[in-house]
Short mmCIF file of C-alpha atoms and ligand atoms in Angstrom, two decimals:
data_model
loop_
_atom_site.label_atom_id
_atom_site.label_comp_id
_atom_site.label_asym_id
_atom_site.label_seq_id
_atom_site.Cartn_x
_atom_site.Cartn_y
_atom_site.Cartn_z
CA MET A 2 -66.37 16.07 0.61
CA SER A 3 -68.20 13.36 2.48
CA LEU A 4 -67.85 11.37 -0.86
CA PHE A 5 -64.13 11.65 -0.54
CA PHE A 6 -64.16 10.26 2.98
CA GLU A 7 -66.28 7.42 1.84
CA GLN A 8 -63.90 6.62 -1.04
CA PHE A 9 -60.72 7.09 0.92
CA PRO A 10 -60.52 3.82 2.85
CA ILE A 11 -61.50 1.83 -0.17
CA VAL A 12 -58.87 3.57 -2.34
CA VAL A 13 -56.11 3.30 0.27
CA ASN A 14 -56.85 -0.34 0.72
CA SER A 15 -56.43 -0.89 -3.04
CA LEU A 16 -53.37 1.27 -3.37
CA ASN A 17 -51.77 -0.52 -0.49
CA THR A 18 -52.26 -3.84 -2.28
CA GLY A 19 -50.76 -2.34 -5.35
CA PHE A 20 -47.89 -0.87 -3.56
CA LEU A 21 -47.11 -4.17 -1.91
CA GLN A 22 -46.60 -5.52 -5.43
CA THR A 23 -44.46 -2.44 -6.28
CA LEU A 24 -42.33 -3.14 -3.23
CA LYS A 25 -42.02 -6.83 -4.11
CA LEU A 26 -40.81 -5.98 -7.60
CA PHE A 27 -38.41 -3.31 -6.21
CA ALA A 28 -36.93 -5.71 -3.56
CA LEU A 29 -36.64 -8.70 -5.96
CA THR A 30 -34.99 -6.50 -8.67
CA LEU A 31 -32.31 -5.31 -6.14
CA LEU A 32 -31.82 -8.81 -4.84
CA GLY A 33 -31.25 -10.15 -8.31
CA ALA A 34 -29.55 -7.23 -10.09
CA ILE A 35 -26.98 -6.45 -7.48
CA PRO A 36 -25.13 -9.86 -7.80
CA LEU A 37 -26.02 -10.30 -11.55
CA GLY A 38 -24.55 -6.85 -12.14
CA LEU A 39 -21.22 -7.99 -10.56
CA LEU A 40 -21.28 -11.02 -12.92
CA ILE A 41 -21.88 -8.94 -15.95
CA CYS A 42 -19.30 -6.46 -14.77
CA PHE A 43 -16.67 -9.17 -14.51
CA GLY A 44 -17.76 -10.55 -17.97
CA SER A 45 -17.44 -7.07 -19.56
CA MET A 46 -13.92 -6.84 -18.15
CA SER A 47 -12.97 -10.39 -19.13
CA LYS A 48 -9.68 -10.99 -20.89
CA ILE A 49 -11.40 -13.67 -23.02
CA LEU A 50 -12.62 -11.63 -25.98
CA PRO A 51 -15.82 -13.57 -26.91
CA VAL A 52 -16.94 -13.35 -23.20
CA LYS A 53 -16.14 -9.66 -23.07
CA GLY A 54 -17.87 -9.15 -26.45
CA PHE A 55 -21.02 -10.89 -25.35
CA PHE A 56 -21.43 -8.88 -22.20
CA LYS A 57 -20.58 -5.60 -23.83
CA LEU A 58 -23.26 -6.37 -26.48
CA LEU A 59 -25.75 -7.22 -23.79
CA ILE A 60 -25.01 -3.99 -21.91
CA TRP A 61 -25.34 -2.03 -25.12
CA LEU A 62 -28.64 -3.61 -26.01
CA VAL A 63 -30.08 -3.25 -22.67
CA ARG A 64 -28.93 0.36 -22.04
CA GLY A 65 -29.78 1.31 -25.64
CA THR A 66 -33.49 0.36 -25.59
CA PRO A 67 -36.37 1.40 -23.37
CA LEU A 68 -37.19 -0.79 -20.38
CA MET A 69 -40.68 -0.74 -21.52
CA ILE A 70 -39.91 -2.50 -24.77
CA GLN A 71 -37.75 -4.99 -22.84
CA LEU A 72 -40.73 -5.77 -20.63
CA LEU A 73 -43.00 -6.31 -23.54
CA ILE A 74 -40.50 -8.54 -25.36
CA ILE A 75 -39.73 -10.64 -22.23
CA TYR A 76 -43.42 -11.07 -21.48
CA TYR A 77 -44.83 -11.65 -24.93
CA PHE A 78 -42.01 -13.13 -26.87
CA PRO A 79 -41.99 -16.72 -25.46
CA GLY A 80 -45.75 -17.13 -25.78
CA LEU A 81 -46.55 -15.24 -29.00
CA VAL A 82 -43.53 -15.97 -31.04
CA LEU A 83 -42.14 -19.21 -29.71
CA ASN A 84 -45.53 -20.61 -28.80
CA ASN A 85 -44.06 -21.48 -25.36
CA PRO A 86 -45.73 -19.32 -22.73
CA ILE A 87 -43.09 -19.87 -20.07
CA TRP A 88 -44.38 -17.21 -17.69
CA GLY A 89 -47.74 -18.83 -17.06
CA GLY A 90 -50.98 -16.68 -16.97
CA GLY A 91 -52.31 -14.35 -14.44
CA GLU A 92 -50.74 -12.01 -12.05
CA GLY A 93 -48.08 -14.42 -10.91
CA GLY A 94 -46.71 -14.91 -14.42
CA ARG A 95 -46.73 -11.11 -15.12
CA PHE A 96 -44.84 -10.63 -11.91
CA VAL A 97 -42.10 -13.16 -12.71
CA ALA A 98 -41.75 -11.71 -16.27
CA SER A 99 -41.49 -8.16 -14.85
CA ALA A 100 -38.92 -9.26 -12.28
CA VAL A 101 -36.83 -10.91 -14.99
CA ALA A 102 -36.95 -7.83 -17.21
CA PHE A 103 -36.12 -5.49 -14.32
CA ILE A 104 -33.32 -7.58 -13.03
CA ILE A 105 -31.62 -7.87 -16.37
CA ASN A 106 -32.06 -4.20 -17.07
CA TYR A 107 -30.82 -2.93 -13.65
CA ALA A 108 -28.01 -5.53 -13.59
CA CYS A 109 -26.59 -3.90 -16.79
CA TYR A 110 -26.74 -0.41 -15.38
CA PHE A 111 -25.28 -1.65 -12.08
CA SER A 112 -22.44 -3.48 -13.92
CA GLU A 113 -21.28 -0.18 -15.45
CA ILE A 114 -21.29 1.50 -12.05
CA TYR A 115 -19.33 -1.41 -10.56
CA ARG A 116 -16.81 -1.26 -13.47
CA ALA A 117 -16.22 2.47 -12.83
CA GLY A 118 -15.95 1.77 -9.15
CA ILE A 119 -13.36 -0.98 -9.55
CA GLN A 120 -11.36 0.85 -12.09
CA ALA A 121 -11.11 3.83 -9.85
CA ILE A 122 -9.19 1.83 -7.30
CA PRO A 123 -5.54 2.50 -7.64
CA GLN A 124 -3.43 -0.22 -9.10
CA GLY A 125 -1.18 -0.06 -6.02
CA GLN A 126 -3.93 -1.85 -3.98
CA ASP A 127 -3.69 -4.84 -6.27
CA GLU A 128 0.07 -4.82 -6.23
CA ALA A 129 0.24 -4.50 -2.43
CA GLY A 130 -2.02 -7.55 -2.09
CA LEU A 131 -0.10 -9.52 -4.68
CA VAL A 132 3.23 -8.98 -3.05
CA LEU A 133 1.70 -10.03 0.36
CA GLY A 134 0.93 -13.38 -1.31
CA MET A 135 -2.84 -12.91 -1.62
CA SER A 136 -4.88 -14.52 -4.41
CA ARG A 137 -6.85 -12.48 -6.87
CA SER A 138 -10.12 -13.45 -5.13
CA GLU A 139 -8.68 -12.56 -1.70
CA ILE A 140 -7.62 -9.20 -3.08
CA PHE A 141 -11.00 -8.57 -4.52
CA PHE A 142 -13.03 -9.52 -1.42
CA LYS A 143 -10.77 -8.43 1.26
CA VAL A 144 -9.13 -5.33 -0.20
CA LYS A 145 -11.11 -3.90 -3.06
CA LEU A 146 -14.81 -4.80 -2.43
CA LEU A 147 -15.38 -2.38 0.29
CA GLN A 148 -13.43 0.44 -1.42
CA MET A 149 -15.59 -0.24 -4.45
CA ILE A 150 -18.79 -0.19 -2.41
CA LYS A 151 -17.77 3.11 -0.95
CA ARG A 152 -17.30 4.56 -4.38
CA ILE A 153 -20.50 3.21 -5.86
CA VAL A 154 -22.97 4.16 -3.06
CA PRO A 155 -23.73 7.61 -4.46
CA PRO A 156 -24.40 6.46 -8.07
CA MET A 157 -26.21 3.32 -6.87
CA SER A 158 -28.47 5.44 -4.66
CA ASN A 159 -29.58 7.32 -7.76
CA GLU A 160 -30.32 4.09 -9.56
CA VAL A 161 -32.25 2.72 -6.52
CA LEU A 162 -34.45 5.78 -6.29
CA THR A 163 -35.08 5.64 -10.06
CA LEU A 164 -35.96 1.90 -9.71
CA VAL A 165 -38.71 2.79 -7.20
CA LYS A 166 -40.35 4.89 -9.92
CA ASP A 167 -39.45 2.64 -12.79
CA THR A 168 -41.47 -0.23 -11.31
CA SER A 169 -44.52 1.57 -12.52
CA LEU A 170 -43.52 0.66 -16.09
CA ALA A 171 -44.66 -2.92 -15.39
CA ARG A 172 -48.17 -1.61 -15.78
CA ILE A 173 -47.59 -2.03 -19.54
CA ILE A 174 -48.00 -5.74 -19.11
CA ALA A 175 -50.86 -5.12 -16.62
CA LEU A 176 -48.87 -5.93 -13.47
CA GLN A 177 -51.15 -4.86 -10.67
CA GLU A 178 -48.79 -2.45 -9.07
CA ILE A 179 -49.77 0.86 -7.51
CA ILE A 180 -50.33 2.95 -10.67
CA TRP A 181 -52.52 0.19 -12.02
CA ALA A 182 -54.45 0.12 -8.73
CA GLY A 183 -54.88 3.99 -8.85
CA GLN A 184 -56.04 3.93 -12.45
CA SER A 185 -58.58 1.23 -11.83
CA PHE A 186 -60.77 3.87 -10.03
CA LEU A 187 -60.75 5.94 -13.19
CA LYS A 188 -62.32 3.14 -15.25
CA GLY A 189 -64.49 1.91 -12.36
CA SER A 190 -63.72 -0.53 -9.51
CA GLN A 191 -65.39 -1.31 -6.20
CA GLY A 192 -68.15 1.16 -6.83
CA ILE A 193 -65.93 4.10 -7.59
CA SER A 194 -65.44 5.35 -11.11
CA GLY A 195 -64.31 8.53 -12.88
CA ALA A 196 -62.11 9.31 -9.86
CA ILE A 197 -58.74 10.73 -10.87
CA TRP A 198 -57.50 11.52 -7.36
CA PRO A 199 -56.41 8.01 -6.53
CA LEU A 200 -54.04 8.07 -9.42
CA PHE A 201 -52.58 11.34 -8.23
CA PHE A 202 -52.51 10.09 -4.68
CA THR A 203 -50.09 7.23 -5.61
CA ALA A 204 -47.41 9.96 -5.87
CA VAL A 205 -47.60 10.23 -2.03
CA TYR A 206 -46.55 6.60 -1.70
CA TYR A 207 -43.57 7.06 -4.05
CA LEU A 208 -42.55 10.25 -2.25
CA VAL A 209 -42.69 8.69 1.25
CA PHE A 210 -40.92 5.58 0.17
CA ASN A 211 -38.17 7.47 -1.67
CA GLY A 212 -37.83 9.69 1.34
CA ILE A 213 -37.12 6.72 3.62
CA LEU A 214 -34.73 5.26 1.13
CA THR A 215 -32.88 8.58 0.84
CA VAL A 216 -32.38 8.60 4.60
CA LEU A 217 -31.29 5.01 4.67
CA LEU A 218 -28.88 5.43 1.84
CA SER A 219 -27.24 8.55 3.21
CA ARG A 220 -26.83 6.70 6.51
CA LEU A 221 -24.92 4.01 4.60
CA GLU A 222 -22.81 6.62 2.91
CA LYS A 223 -21.98 8.06 6.30
CA LYS A 224 -21.16 4.57 7.70
CA LEU A 225 -18.50 4.25 4.98
CA ASP A 226 -16.96 7.62 6.01
CA PHE A 227 -14.59 5.87 8.35
CA PHE A 228 -11.96 5.43 5.65
CA ARG A 229 -10.80 7.32 2.57
CA MET B 18 26.27 -16.97 2.18
CA GLU B 19 24.63 -16.06 -1.12
CA ILE B 20 20.85 -15.58 -0.80
CA LEU B 21 19.91 -14.05 -4.09
CA ARG B 22 21.38 -14.35 -7.62
CA VAL B 23 19.82 -12.61 -10.58
CA GLU B 24 21.18 -13.75 -13.97
CA HIS B 25 20.70 -12.24 -17.42
CA ILE B 26 17.47 -10.52 -16.76
CA ASN B 27 15.92 -8.81 -19.74
CA LYS B 28 12.68 -6.77 -19.92
CA SER B 29 11.09 -4.83 -22.69
CA PHE B 30 7.84 -2.92 -22.75
CA GLU B 31 6.60 -3.15 -26.36
CA ASP B 32 9.77 -2.35 -28.23
CA THR B 33 11.65 -0.31 -25.58
CA SER B 34 14.24 -2.40 -23.86
CA VAL B 35 14.12 -1.36 -20.15
CA LEU B 36 16.33 -4.00 -18.52
CA LYS B 37 19.30 -5.28 -20.45
CA ASP B 38 21.12 -8.30 -19.21
CA ILE B 39 21.03 -7.48 -15.44
CA ASN B 40 23.28 -9.66 -13.26
CA PHE B 41 23.90 -9.30 -9.52
CA SER B 42 24.04 -11.27 -6.38
CA LEU B 43 23.44 -10.61 -2.64
CA ASN B 44 24.53 -12.24 0.50
CA LYS B 45 22.36 -12.91 3.46
CA SER B 46 22.16 -10.10 5.97
CA GLU B 47 23.63 -7.64 3.52
CA VAL B 48 22.09 -4.48 2.16
CA LEU B 49 22.22 -3.68 -1.58
CA SER B 50 21.44 -0.16 -2.62
CA ILE B 51 20.42 0.57 -6.23
CA ILE B 52 21.03 4.13 -7.43
CA GLY B 53 20.52 5.66 -10.80
CA SER B 54 18.67 8.44 -12.61
CA SER B 55 14.95 8.39 -13.12
CA GLY B 56 13.95 6.02 -15.92
CA SER B 57 17.01 3.89 -15.65
CA GLY B 58 14.93 0.80 -14.82
CA LYS B 59 15.23 0.49 -11.01
CA THR B 60 11.61 0.05 -10.26
CA THR B 61 11.17 -2.40 -13.17
CA LEU B 62 13.97 -4.48 -11.76
CA LEU B 63 12.36 -4.63 -8.21
CA ARG B 64 8.99 -5.39 -9.79
CA CYS B 65 10.55 -8.25 -11.79
CA ILE B 66 12.00 -9.74 -8.61
CA ASN B 67 8.69 -9.46 -6.84
CA PHE B 68 6.83 -10.99 -9.81
CA LEU B 69 4.84 -7.86 -10.50
CA GLU B 70 6.48 -7.86 -14.00
CA LYS B 71 7.49 -10.99 -15.92
CA PRO B 72 11.05 -10.69 -17.17
CA ASP B 73 11.37 -11.70 -20.87
CA SER B 74 14.40 -13.90 -20.03
CA GLY B 75 16.72 -14.75 -17.21
CA ILE B 76 17.02 -16.68 -14.05
CA ILE B 77 16.42 -15.74 -10.43
CA ARG B 78 17.65 -17.97 -7.62
CA VAL B 79 16.96 -17.71 -3.85
CA ASN B 80 19.23 -19.74 -1.62
CA GLY B 81 20.41 -21.55 -4.71
CA ASP B 82 17.03 -22.67 -5.80
CA ILE B 83 15.63 -21.40 -9.03
CA ILE B 84 12.40 -19.42 -8.53
CA PHE B 85 12.19 -17.94 -12.04
CA ASP B 86 13.56 -19.14 -15.33
CA GLY B 87 12.33 -17.32 -18.39
CA GLU B 88 12.76 -20.58 -20.37
CA ASN B 89 10.40 -22.55 -18.12
CA ASP B 90 6.74 -21.73 -17.91
CA GLU B 91 6.42 -23.89 -14.80
CA TYR B 92 7.56 -20.83 -12.80
CA LEU B 93 4.71 -18.74 -14.12
CA LYS B 94 1.99 -20.92 -12.63
CA GLU B 95 -0.11 -18.82 -10.18
CA GLU B 96 0.52 -21.13 -7.23
CA ASN B 97 4.34 -21.09 -7.75
CA ILE B 98 4.40 -17.36 -8.08
CA ARG B 99 2.44 -16.89 -4.96
CA ARG B 100 4.72 -19.17 -3.00
CA ASN B 101 7.96 -17.89 -4.57
CA ARG B 102 7.22 -14.23 -4.19
CA LEU B 103 7.00 -14.73 -0.43
CA HIS B 104 10.73 -14.85 -0.33
CA PHE B 105 10.45 -11.09 -0.94
CA GLY B 106 8.68 -8.17 0.61
CA LEU B 107 8.19 -4.91 -1.18
CA VAL B 108 7.73 -1.42 0.22
CA PHE B 109 6.29 0.94 -2.27
CA GLN B 110 7.05 4.62 -2.82
CA SER B 111 3.28 5.41 -2.32
CA PHE B 112 2.84 3.17 0.71
CA ASN B 113 -0.34 1.41 -0.78
CA LEU B 114 -1.89 0.71 2.54
CA PHE B 115 -5.42 -0.68 2.64
CA PRO B 116 -7.47 2.31 3.52
CA GLN B 117 -10.35 0.53 5.16
CA TYR B 118 -8.18 -1.29 7.70
CA THR B 119 -6.47 0.12 10.81
CA ALA B 120 -2.64 0.13 11.00
CA LEU B 121 -2.81 -3.12 13.00
CA GLU B 122 -5.31 -4.80 10.55
CA ASN B 123 -3.09 -3.84 7.63
CA VAL B 124 -0.22 -5.64 9.27
CA MET B 125 -2.26 -8.69 10.18
CA LEU B 126 -4.37 -9.18 7.04
CA ALA B 127 -2.04 -11.31 4.88
CA LYS B 128 -1.06 -13.55 7.84
CA GLN B 129 -4.65 -14.08 8.78
CA LEU B 130 -5.58 -15.10 5.22
CA GLN B 131 -2.59 -17.51 5.11
CA ALA B 132 -3.59 -18.98 8.49
CA LYS B 133 -7.07 -19.90 7.19
CA LYS B 134 -5.37 -22.47 4.94
CA ARG B 135 -3.65 -24.21 7.82
CA PRO B 136 -5.08 -27.66 8.54
CA ASP B 137 -5.21 -26.97 12.24
CA TYR B 138 -6.90 -23.59 11.78
CA LYS B 139 -10.39 -24.67 13.06
CA GLU B 140 -8.90 -26.34 15.98
CA ASN B 141 -6.46 -23.63 17.24
CA LYS B 142 -8.14 -20.64 15.70
CA LYS B 143 -8.05 -18.48 18.81
CA GLN B 144 -4.35 -19.15 19.51
CA ILE B 145 -3.25 -18.66 15.85
CA LEU B 146 -5.07 -15.34 15.60
CA ALA B 147 -3.75 -14.27 18.96
CA ASP B 148 -0.12 -15.09 17.84
CA ILE B 149 -0.60 -13.19 14.65
CA GLU B 150 -1.81 -10.13 16.60
CA THR B 151 1.01 -10.29 19.18
CA HIS B 152 3.52 -10.54 16.26
CA ALA B 153 1.93 -7.62 14.40
CA LYS B 154 1.87 -5.41 17.58
CA GLY B 155 5.46 -6.22 18.13
CA LEU B 156 6.29 -5.01 14.62
CA LEU B 157 4.34 -1.79 14.97
CA ASP B 158 6.06 -1.30 18.28
CA GLN B 159 9.41 -1.75 16.60
CA MET B 160 8.41 0.89 14.11
CA GLY B 161 7.57 3.31 16.95
CA LEU B 162 3.82 3.14 16.21
CA SER B 163 2.48 1.55 19.50
CA ASP B 164 0.04 4.36 19.93
CA ARG B 165 -1.09 4.44 16.29
CA MET B 166 -2.27 0.84 15.88
CA GLU B 167 -5.99 1.58 15.85
CA ASN B 168 -5.66 4.50 13.44
CA TYR B 169 -6.75 4.26 9.78
CA PRO B 170 -4.18 5.25 7.14
CA HIS B 171 -5.76 8.64 6.38
CA GLN B 172 -5.33 9.53 10.10
CA LEU B 173 -1.53 8.91 9.83
CA SER B 174 1.25 11.08 8.42
CA GLY B 175 3.08 9.85 5.39
CA GLY B 176 6.07 8.79 7.47
CA GLN B 177 3.75 6.78 9.76
CA GLN B 178 1.93 5.26 6.88
CA GLN B 179 5.31 4.14 5.35
CA ARG B 180 6.27 2.63 8.71
CA VAL B 181 3.08 0.68 8.77
CA ALA B 182 3.86 -0.55 5.26
CA ILE B 183 7.26 -1.67 6.39
CA ALA B 184 5.69 -3.58 9.28
CA ARG B 185 3.13 -5.02 6.94
CA ALA B 186 5.89 -6.32 4.71
CA LEU B 187 7.89 -7.67 7.69
CA ALA B 188 4.92 -9.48 9.05
CA LEU B 189 5.28 -12.25 6.37
CA GLU B 190 8.99 -12.59 7.43
CA PRO B 191 10.48 -12.29 3.94
CA ASP B 192 14.02 -13.42 3.28
CA ILE B 193 14.73 -10.20 1.37
CA LEU B 194 12.91 -6.91 1.91
CA CYS B 195 12.90 -4.55 -1.07
CA PHE B 196 12.21 -0.76 -0.90
CA ASP B 197 11.34 1.27 -4.00
CA GLU B 198 12.25 4.90 -3.07
CA PRO B 199 10.57 4.63 0.26
CA THR B 200 11.06 8.28 1.09
CA SER B 201 10.40 9.83 -2.22
CA ALA B 202 6.78 10.61 -1.60
CA LEU B 203 7.46 12.14 1.87
CA ASP B 204 8.02 15.67 2.93
CA PRO B 205 11.73 16.16 3.60
CA GLU B 206 11.31 16.42 7.40
CA LEU B 207 9.68 12.96 7.40
CA THR B 208 12.35 11.05 5.52
CA GLY B 209 14.54 10.82 8.58
CA GLU B 210 12.16 8.55 10.54
CA ILE B 211 11.96 6.11 7.70
CA LEU B 212 15.73 6.07 7.14
CA LYS B 213 16.13 5.49 10.85
CA VAL B 214 13.88 2.32 10.90
CA MET B 215 15.69 1.08 7.78
CA LYS B 216 19.01 1.54 9.43
CA GLU B 217 17.69 -0.31 12.48
CA LEU B 218 16.58 -3.19 10.24
CA ALA B 219 20.01 -3.25 8.68
CA ASP B 220 21.58 -3.42 12.16
CA CYS B 221 19.24 -6.41 12.86
CA LYS B 222 20.77 -8.16 9.76
CA MET B 223 17.71 -7.87 7.63
CA THR B 224 18.63 -8.62 3.95
CA MET B 225 17.51 -5.67 1.98
CA ILE B 226 17.44 -4.22 -1.54
CA ILE B 227 16.93 -0.50 -1.46
CA VAL B 228 16.24 1.75 -4.42
CA THR B 229 16.96 5.23 -3.21
CA HIS B 230 18.08 8.72 -4.04
CA GLU B 231 19.31 9.29 -0.49
CA MET B 232 23.05 9.05 -1.28
CA ASN B 233 24.34 9.61 2.20
CA PHE B 234 22.00 6.94 3.57
CA ALA B 235 22.99 4.48 0.84
CA ARG B 236 26.70 4.98 1.59
CA ASP B 237 26.17 4.64 5.26
CA VAL B 238 23.95 1.62 5.34
CA SER B 239 24.91 -0.55 2.28
CA ASP B 240 27.29 -3.41 1.92
CA LYS B 241 27.00 -3.14 -1.82
CA VAL B 242 25.88 -0.50 -4.28
CA ILE B 243 24.74 -0.86 -7.91
CA PHE B 244 24.53 2.17 -10.22
CA MET B 245 22.03 1.61 -13.02
CA ASP B 246 21.98 3.62 -16.23
CA ASP B 247 19.63 3.15 -19.14
CA GLY B 248 18.69 -0.45 -18.18
CA ILE B 249 22.14 -1.81 -17.47
CA VAL B 250 24.23 -2.21 -14.39
CA CYS B 251 26.78 0.33 -15.09
CA GLU B 252 28.79 0.09 -12.00
CA GLU B 253 28.85 -2.18 -8.94
CA GLY B 254 30.87 -2.32 -5.79
CA THR B 255 31.20 -1.43 -2.13
CA PRO B 256 29.92 1.98 -1.17
CA ASP B 257 33.47 3.25 -1.00
CA GLU B 258 34.24 1.99 -4.46
CA VAL B 259 31.12 3.44 -6.09
CA PHE B 260 30.88 6.63 -4.20
CA LEU B 261 34.50 7.59 -3.79
CA ASN B 262 36.20 6.00 -6.78
CA PRO B 263 33.68 5.46 -9.47
CA LYS B 264 35.27 3.84 -12.53
CA GLN B 265 32.66 4.91 -14.96
CA GLU B 266 32.32 8.40 -16.31
CA ARG B 267 28.46 8.04 -16.16
CA THR B 268 28.61 7.21 -12.52
CA ARG B 269 30.75 10.23 -11.87
CA GLN B 270 28.36 12.49 -13.82
CA PHE B 271 25.39 11.06 -11.86
CA LEU B 272 26.98 11.55 -8.44
CA LYS B 273 28.08 15.02 -9.26
CA ASN B 274 24.37 16.07 -9.33
CA TYR B 275 24.09 14.88 -5.78
CA GLN B 276 27.00 16.66 -4.33
CA SER B 277 27.16 20.24 -2.92
N1 ADP C 3 4.38 -0.53 -17.65
C1 ADP C 3 5.27 0.03 -18.50
N2 ADP C 3 4.94 0.18 -19.77
C2 ADP C 3 5.77 0.85 -20.67
N3 ADP C 3 6.96 1.37 -20.21
C3 ADP C 3 7.32 1.30 -18.92
C4 ADP C 3 6.51 0.67 -18.03
N4 ADP C 3 7.04 0.73 -16.80
C5 ADP C 3 8.24 1.32 -16.97
N5 ADP C 3 8.35 1.77 -18.27
C6 ADP C 3 9.50 2.36 -18.80
O1 ADP C 3 10.68 1.76 -18.37
C7 ADP C 3 11.74 2.70 -18.12
C8 ADP C 3 12.31 2.41 -16.71
O2 ADP C 3 11.27 2.74 -15.79
P1 ADP C 3 11.47 2.53 -14.25
O3 ADP C 3 11.82 1.05 -13.99
O4 ADP C 3 10.22 3.03 -13.64
O5 ADP C 3 12.65 3.49 -13.91
P2 ADP C 3 13.14 4.07 -12.56
O6 ADP C 3 12.46 3.37 -11.52
O7 ADP C 3 14.65 3.78 -12.51
O8 ADP C 3 12.88 5.47 -12.61
C9 ADP C 3 11.14 4.06 -18.24
O9 ADP C 3 11.59 4.52 -19.50
C10 ADP C 3 9.68 3.84 -18.24
O10 ADP C 3 8.98 4.72 -19.10
MG1 MG C 4 11.26 4.17 -9.84
#
């Protein structure tokens, strides 16, 4: 038991560092994927067929393959196949590559949620805006955007909670996120080896963080309850 | 004085011809009612006039100026459509209020967006916005909604929502206000309040085109009545001519269903 208390501060310290990386990847993915998803959404609804085709193909490829493979391809392809290691070495390079893979992947999922959200808005909203002389962009930003947001908050919440857990996939390219940090004590790190509990203990971080997010997201949902 | 002239409007969806050589005109401050059975093309006609559908051919003039000509793509440019459609307002059967805005905000929104493009907007922003608000409040007041301005659409009855929609259309001061069956989505006990405000608008000399199944109202309020059947103007005249002495057998048949 005393061994555990000796290990605990060391492990927590390490896990904190790993979790910070997890959080950074999570935040950056949302920051990038939320607007990129909108772009992909508009692309996939474009009236210009090649544009629409391109984005539909992208969505199909991204949603049809495991994120883990996408991470591997994005990280290794430039360096090993094209002889042009654009990501640079070390943890920084791994982080950028992970962020790029996550942003593209989540943007594709988000785009489909957005599309459903936009298409669920009655045609009459567009027409009311048009006869009032509004432009297409005024109609989107002033009339439809908030209605779309209200509709997409529940499915987006699911994606966001999934993203928190999905960040652990970046371990496949050795990004030093929290699972990596926990696992390091199994192999041996900072004088601790063969300890499995740090790996299990990472679950607490995920649970607490997702708990906080769940509360925040349901608040947002409530906030949008003022209209129907 | 003639304010609107519609000439030779044709419209097909795929291969069904929905409007067939529609012609009519309307004088300023007059009320035109369009009656006819479901599917006869009344909504499509209003939508063509409001540029929600593009007629296949024909000409639309407002105050003598051409605002649409099927032969000339110039009139289809986005900026021209946006300018020209402001001659018209349209009140929908299903209100189509913006749910996330209060009654007052619904009425002000389009005007506020327009104001942003004024060169003096930055300078006089406060005054401009205050004027818009005063105007909008006046309109809601006129609609009998002074105590409902801060309510969201879902907090209003259908009749109240439709009155907000009328105020919203009036806010842009259209030359001609169009109504597409404004009472058809309402419970019967709520139609009266809408017909009442429309009657008041007619008394104030608002130029209006009203598609309606309220025959008594149409007779009472209109200067001119058009009966449409299967995409054509089947009969046209004063309310007395159309309702009391219809020349066409099809008009008689149609009106029979509304008597008793
Ligand atoms: N967007 C559309 N696509 C195909 N057919 C349509 C469309 N809009 C209307 N129609 C057809 O045009 C005809 C006239 O419709 P409408 O103008 O709505 O008639 P009304 O308003 O007099 O009931 C109907 O047969 C309807 O099915
Ligand atoms: Mg109709």
